[in-house]
RNA sequence: GGGCGCGUAGCUCAGUCGGUAGAGCAAUUGGCUUUUAACCAAUAGGUCCUAGGUUCGAUCCCUAGCGCGCUCACCA
């Protein structure tokens, strides 16, 4: 037992057992959702279809009020709450053990559905069954859990103590479901690719490194599924998508969690224009699924996701906000200095840093930023009409990058050259070795293809109006709380 | 990693201009058959985040650390 278990409640567990009652019975009891009972009872003036029927409700006891010979005991389940009324005269045999029941306990209550004098739908109990005794007391009934640390650490309490939290995660599930259904309707195949990668690639980020004992080799937790999914396009699967959990060994913020979910999809014979169509389609559907229409309010600003979204050219945005041409190195260096951006010696990175500093905050969105300089797009195909830029877009909402797409590079020679350049780069986030197996895949011929990656967590933030990525992750990354957890090394844990 | 803020009962919070702490809810006991933040009375519950320092005395002041939040940096 931890010190959260209350001695009085532990004593009640013993008392229940002494009375021959199992406080943790093996079988559950199926009931009717609380919300259905509330609705089904109607009002005293307009009785609902369930009024007067014998019903059962199963859930957590919260907010009990004891009047001596009558106890009002609301029961909460996933659907909501319904009040139950326990009367001594209807529960004669059971009555003496009522004191073994506390707020937080999981119970089943059976009885006739009726109303109180004030018209509150109420299950008038003829039977009360303990399904699980809570030895830890619930949070304070009015304020609930407000300490964000406690909410994230003890989500198993937060979810029922803060009902809005549950709604966010129900919406997250709906968003995933709608996107999946949409893509399947477009002929896409959902696939799963490795999470343990022998080489890092498909994005630029610091990786987590782990070790496989039997193979005696280091492996990277994937930072992106991109190169595997494109291998499947070479393999002829034509349209594939994956809800990929990616891992990046970088800082935490309201927009960053070390593991996050990215939807990536690839479509043969498509280009980035087709990716725009899919992006607009899935985001609009997802928004409607959770908000009823194409509007979502995020950080006190309303966004409209009715297609088509705005488009703007990277080069033009650069000129407009940075005040110089993207390839005017002297001017860009001057601008970088003015903004206090450190120069790593890589001009394309510096140029893009200037773009991000000058432009990103202005991208209220939803907006597609189109046609990025080819130097910062190692996996994208150059635009035939203007080889200075790659056929790539990023979609922004609230100044936040939500997704990234391009017409995929499928020239093996060009790909190999760009990989070699990356490896030679001083950037510590560049891959350490060329992925020759991927080059080899391209040598077999990858059809022209469009690809797209969408940050699911950020999309959920925007669509559900949550300011922090932690509020859309059930268990956001936190430092371990207990000293024991900190001091237990992997070896001690038997790993 | 930098800056700012916070850390007191199971929960939500007061408070002590330095003399080892209180309220409400939760819990326990008693009362109450129509409440819905029920009510009334009583009881119990605290390493005041940790470790040093200053002091006759530290929960309070100082230093360091730990944890959390916000923010900046980082972030294809």
GROMACS .gro file of N, CA and C in nm, chain A residues 199-200 419 423 430-436:
model
   33
  199UNK      N    1   1.965   0.285  -3.899
  199UNK     CA    2   2.019   0.416  -3.940
  199UNK      C    3   1.914   0.519  -3.912
  200UNK      N    4   1.956   0.642  -3.881
  200UNK     CA    5   1.857   0.746  -3.865
  200UNK      C    6   1.834   0.815  -3.999
  419UNK      N    7   2.220   1.250  -4.985
  419UNK     CA    8   2.255   1.178  -4.861
  419UNK      C    9   2.401   1.204  -4.826
  423UNK      N   10   2.553   1.371  -4.485
  423UNK     CA   11   2.649   1.307  -4.395
  423UNK      C   12   2.771   1.396  -4.377
  430UNK      N   13   2.220   1.571  -3.861
  430UNK     CA   14   2.222   1.500  -3.988
  430UNK      C   15   2.259   1.355  -3.964
  431UNK      N   16   2.213   1.267  -4.053
  431UNK     CA   17   2.245   1.125  -4.036
  431UNK      C   18   2.395   1.102  -4.041
  432UNK      N   19   2.439   0.998  -3.972
  432UNK     CA   20   2.581   0.970  -3.965
  432UNK      C   21   2.629   0.880  -4.077
  433UNK      N   22   2.536   0.820  -4.151
  433UNK     CA   23   2.575   0.729  -4.259
  433UNK      C   24   2.469   0.732  -4.369
  434UNK      N   25   2.513   0.706  -4.490
  434UNK     CA   26   2.421   0.703  -4.603
  434UNK      C   27   2.338   0.576  -4.598
  435UNK      N   28   2.208   0.589  -4.620
  435UNK     CA   29   2.119   0.472  -4.621
  435UNK      C   30   2.123   0.411  -4.762
  436UNK      N   31   2.223   0.328  -4.784
  436UNK     CA   32   2.241   0.272  -4.919
  436UNK      C   33   2.130   0.173  -4.954
   0.00000   0.00000   0.00000
